[in-house]
GROMACS .gro file of C-alpha atoms in nm:
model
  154
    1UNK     CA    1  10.566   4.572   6.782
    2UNK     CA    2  10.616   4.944   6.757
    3UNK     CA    3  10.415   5.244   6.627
    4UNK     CA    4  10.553   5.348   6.310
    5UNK     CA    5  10.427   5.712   6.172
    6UNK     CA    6  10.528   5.821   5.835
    7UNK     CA    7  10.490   6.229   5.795
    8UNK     CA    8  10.472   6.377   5.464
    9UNK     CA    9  10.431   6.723   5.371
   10UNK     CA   10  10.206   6.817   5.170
   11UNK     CA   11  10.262   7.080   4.883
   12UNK     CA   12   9.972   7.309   4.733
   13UNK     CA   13  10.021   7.300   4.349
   14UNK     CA   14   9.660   7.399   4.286
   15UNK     CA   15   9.320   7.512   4.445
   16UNK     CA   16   8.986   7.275   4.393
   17UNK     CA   17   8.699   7.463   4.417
   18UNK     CA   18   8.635   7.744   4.652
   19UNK     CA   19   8.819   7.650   4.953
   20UNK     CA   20   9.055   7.278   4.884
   21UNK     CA   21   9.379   7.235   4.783
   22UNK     CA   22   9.567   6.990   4.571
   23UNK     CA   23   9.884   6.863   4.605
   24UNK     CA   24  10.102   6.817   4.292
   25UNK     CA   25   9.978   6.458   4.260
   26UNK     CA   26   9.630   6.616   4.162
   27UNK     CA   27   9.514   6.442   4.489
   28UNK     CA   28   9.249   6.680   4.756
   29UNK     CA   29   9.447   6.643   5.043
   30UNK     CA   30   9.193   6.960   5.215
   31UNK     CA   31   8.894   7.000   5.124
   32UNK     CA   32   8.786   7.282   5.350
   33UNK     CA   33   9.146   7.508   5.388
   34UNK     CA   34   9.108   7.828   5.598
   35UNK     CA   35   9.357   7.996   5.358
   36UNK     CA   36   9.416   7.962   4.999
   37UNK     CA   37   9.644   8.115   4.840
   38UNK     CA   38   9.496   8.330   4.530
   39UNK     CA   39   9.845   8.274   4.312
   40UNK     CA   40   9.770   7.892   4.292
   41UNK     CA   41   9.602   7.840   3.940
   42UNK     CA   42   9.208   7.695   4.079
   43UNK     CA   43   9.115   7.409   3.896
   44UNK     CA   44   8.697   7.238   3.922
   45UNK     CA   45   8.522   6.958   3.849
   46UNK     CA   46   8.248   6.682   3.971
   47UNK     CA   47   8.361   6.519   4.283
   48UNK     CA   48   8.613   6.224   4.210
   49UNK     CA   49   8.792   6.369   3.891
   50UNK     CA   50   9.063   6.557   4.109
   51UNK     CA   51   9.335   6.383   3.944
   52UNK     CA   52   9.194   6.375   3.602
   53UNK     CA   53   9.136   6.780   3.655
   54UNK     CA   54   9.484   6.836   3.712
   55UNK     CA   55   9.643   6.593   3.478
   56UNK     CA   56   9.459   6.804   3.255
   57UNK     CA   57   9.611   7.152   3.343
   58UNK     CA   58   9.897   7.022   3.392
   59UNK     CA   59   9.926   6.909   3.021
   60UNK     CA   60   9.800   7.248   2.930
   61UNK     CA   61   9.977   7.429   3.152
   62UNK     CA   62  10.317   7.381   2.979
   63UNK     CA   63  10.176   7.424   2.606
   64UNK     CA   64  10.013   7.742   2.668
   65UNK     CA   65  10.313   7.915   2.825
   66UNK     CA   66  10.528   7.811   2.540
   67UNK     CA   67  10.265   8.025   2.357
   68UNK     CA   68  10.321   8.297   2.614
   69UNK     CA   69   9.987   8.277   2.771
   70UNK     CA   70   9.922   8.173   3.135
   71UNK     CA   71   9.634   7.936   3.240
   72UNK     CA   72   9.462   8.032   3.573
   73UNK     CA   73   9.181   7.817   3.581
   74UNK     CA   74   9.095   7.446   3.461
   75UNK     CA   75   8.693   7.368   3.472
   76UNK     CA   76   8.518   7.040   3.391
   77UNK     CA   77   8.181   7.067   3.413
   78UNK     CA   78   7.902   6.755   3.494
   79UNK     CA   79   7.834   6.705   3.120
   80UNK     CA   80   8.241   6.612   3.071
   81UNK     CA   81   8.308   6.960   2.913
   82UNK     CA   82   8.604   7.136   2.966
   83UNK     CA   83   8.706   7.569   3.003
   84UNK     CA   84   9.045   7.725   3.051
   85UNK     CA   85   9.065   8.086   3.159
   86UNK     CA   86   9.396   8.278   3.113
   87UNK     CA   87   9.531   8.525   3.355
   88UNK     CA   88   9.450   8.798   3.090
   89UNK     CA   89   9.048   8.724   3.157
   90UNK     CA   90   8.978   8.527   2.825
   91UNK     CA   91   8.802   8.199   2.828
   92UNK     CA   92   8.865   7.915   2.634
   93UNK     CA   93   8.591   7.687   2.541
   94UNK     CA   94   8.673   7.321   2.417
   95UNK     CA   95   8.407   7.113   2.445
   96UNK     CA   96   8.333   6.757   2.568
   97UNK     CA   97   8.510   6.586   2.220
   98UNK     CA   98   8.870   6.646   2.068
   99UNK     CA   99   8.963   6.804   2.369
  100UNK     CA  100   9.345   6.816   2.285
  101UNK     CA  101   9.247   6.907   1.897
  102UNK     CA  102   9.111   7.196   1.999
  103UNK     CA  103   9.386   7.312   2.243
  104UNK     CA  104   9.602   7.270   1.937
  105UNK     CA  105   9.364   7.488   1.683
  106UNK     CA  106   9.323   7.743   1.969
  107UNK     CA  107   9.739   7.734   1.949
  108UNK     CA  108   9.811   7.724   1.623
  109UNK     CA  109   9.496   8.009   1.491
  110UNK     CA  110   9.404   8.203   1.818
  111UNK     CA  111   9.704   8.299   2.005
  112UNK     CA  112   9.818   8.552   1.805
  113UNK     CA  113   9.458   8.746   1.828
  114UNK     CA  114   9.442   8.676   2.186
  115UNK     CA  115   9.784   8.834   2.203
  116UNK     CA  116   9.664   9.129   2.055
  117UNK     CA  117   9.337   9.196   2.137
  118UNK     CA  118   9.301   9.034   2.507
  119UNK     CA  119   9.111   9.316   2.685
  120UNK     CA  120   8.827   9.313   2.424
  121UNK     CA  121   8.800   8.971   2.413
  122UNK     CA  122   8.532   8.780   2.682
  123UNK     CA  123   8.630   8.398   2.512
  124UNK     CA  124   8.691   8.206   2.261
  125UNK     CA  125   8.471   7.904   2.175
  126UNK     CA  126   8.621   7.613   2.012
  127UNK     CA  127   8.347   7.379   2.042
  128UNK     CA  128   8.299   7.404   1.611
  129UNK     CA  129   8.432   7.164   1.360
  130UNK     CA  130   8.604   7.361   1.129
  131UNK     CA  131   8.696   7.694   1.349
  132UNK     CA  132   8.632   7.897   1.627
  133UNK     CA  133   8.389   8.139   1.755
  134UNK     CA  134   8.493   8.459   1.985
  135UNK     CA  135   8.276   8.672   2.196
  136UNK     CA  136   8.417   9.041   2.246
  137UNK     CA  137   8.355   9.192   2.586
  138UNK     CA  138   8.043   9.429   2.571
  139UNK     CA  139   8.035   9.800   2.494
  140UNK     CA  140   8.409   9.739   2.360
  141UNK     CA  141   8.581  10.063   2.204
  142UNK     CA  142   8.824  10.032   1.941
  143UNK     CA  143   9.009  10.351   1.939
  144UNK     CA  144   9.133  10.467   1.628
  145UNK     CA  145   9.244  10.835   1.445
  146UNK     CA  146   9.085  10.987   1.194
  147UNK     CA  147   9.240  11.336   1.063
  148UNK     CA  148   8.977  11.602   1.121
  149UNK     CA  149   8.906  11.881   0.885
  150UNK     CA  150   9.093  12.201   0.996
  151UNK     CA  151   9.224  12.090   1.339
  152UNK     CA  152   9.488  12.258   1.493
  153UNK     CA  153   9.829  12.069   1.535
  154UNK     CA  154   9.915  12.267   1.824
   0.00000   0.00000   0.00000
């Protein structure tokens, strides 16, 4: 009887946390990685739901870049409620319940104001019944023209 050793590389698809990585299987395969590479979307959660986690963005993943929007982080927090953030620095709320409902309202009612007005928005809360809530960035300036009395067109 022989030694038989199987080798198999492992692939980063994602970052858990501060400092592990996950391979595209959603599995931790390091939990404490001396480099991480800041491109790979980071995904969190209680210990254990690794694979749930990333099952999870990678569902989303797909539907929000249809929408032209990219997803860098995936956060499930203790209670069982879940946050996106985009790459353009808005965060998505949805909640503990209806999960995938909400996804869908954020697609079908938010996009387009998220297209337009990303660097004024801080997030957008889905975690209502009938709609959604969004929280503009603080001290926000919304430039706009207004002809003045006797200026000079020079």
């Amino acid at each position: 009887a022989g030694l038989k050793v199987i080798v198999q590389e492992q692939v980063a698809a994602a970052r858990w946390g501060d400092s592990g990585l996950l391979n595209v299987r959603g599995e931790l395969f390091l939990s404490n990685a001396r480099y991480v590479p800041a491109e790979l979307p980071r995904l969190d959660g209680p210990e254990g739901s690794e694979p749930q986690v990333a099952n999870r963005y990678l569902a989303m993943q797909g539907r929000l870049v249809e929408a032209g929007l990219r997803l860098s982080a995936v956060r499930l927090d203790a209670r069982g409620a879940w946050e996106l953030d985009l790459a353009n620095g808005v965060t998505v709320k949805l909640g503990r319940r209806q999960v995938d409902e909400r996804l869908e309202r954020f697609l079908g009612a938010a996009v387009a104001l998220i297209t337009e007005r990303a660097t004024d928005i801080s997030y957008v809360d889905l975690r209502y019944t009938n709609g959604f809530a969004v929280g503009w960035k603080t001290g926000t300036i919304v430039a706009h023209s207004t002809p003045t009395a006797g200026a000079n067109d020079a």
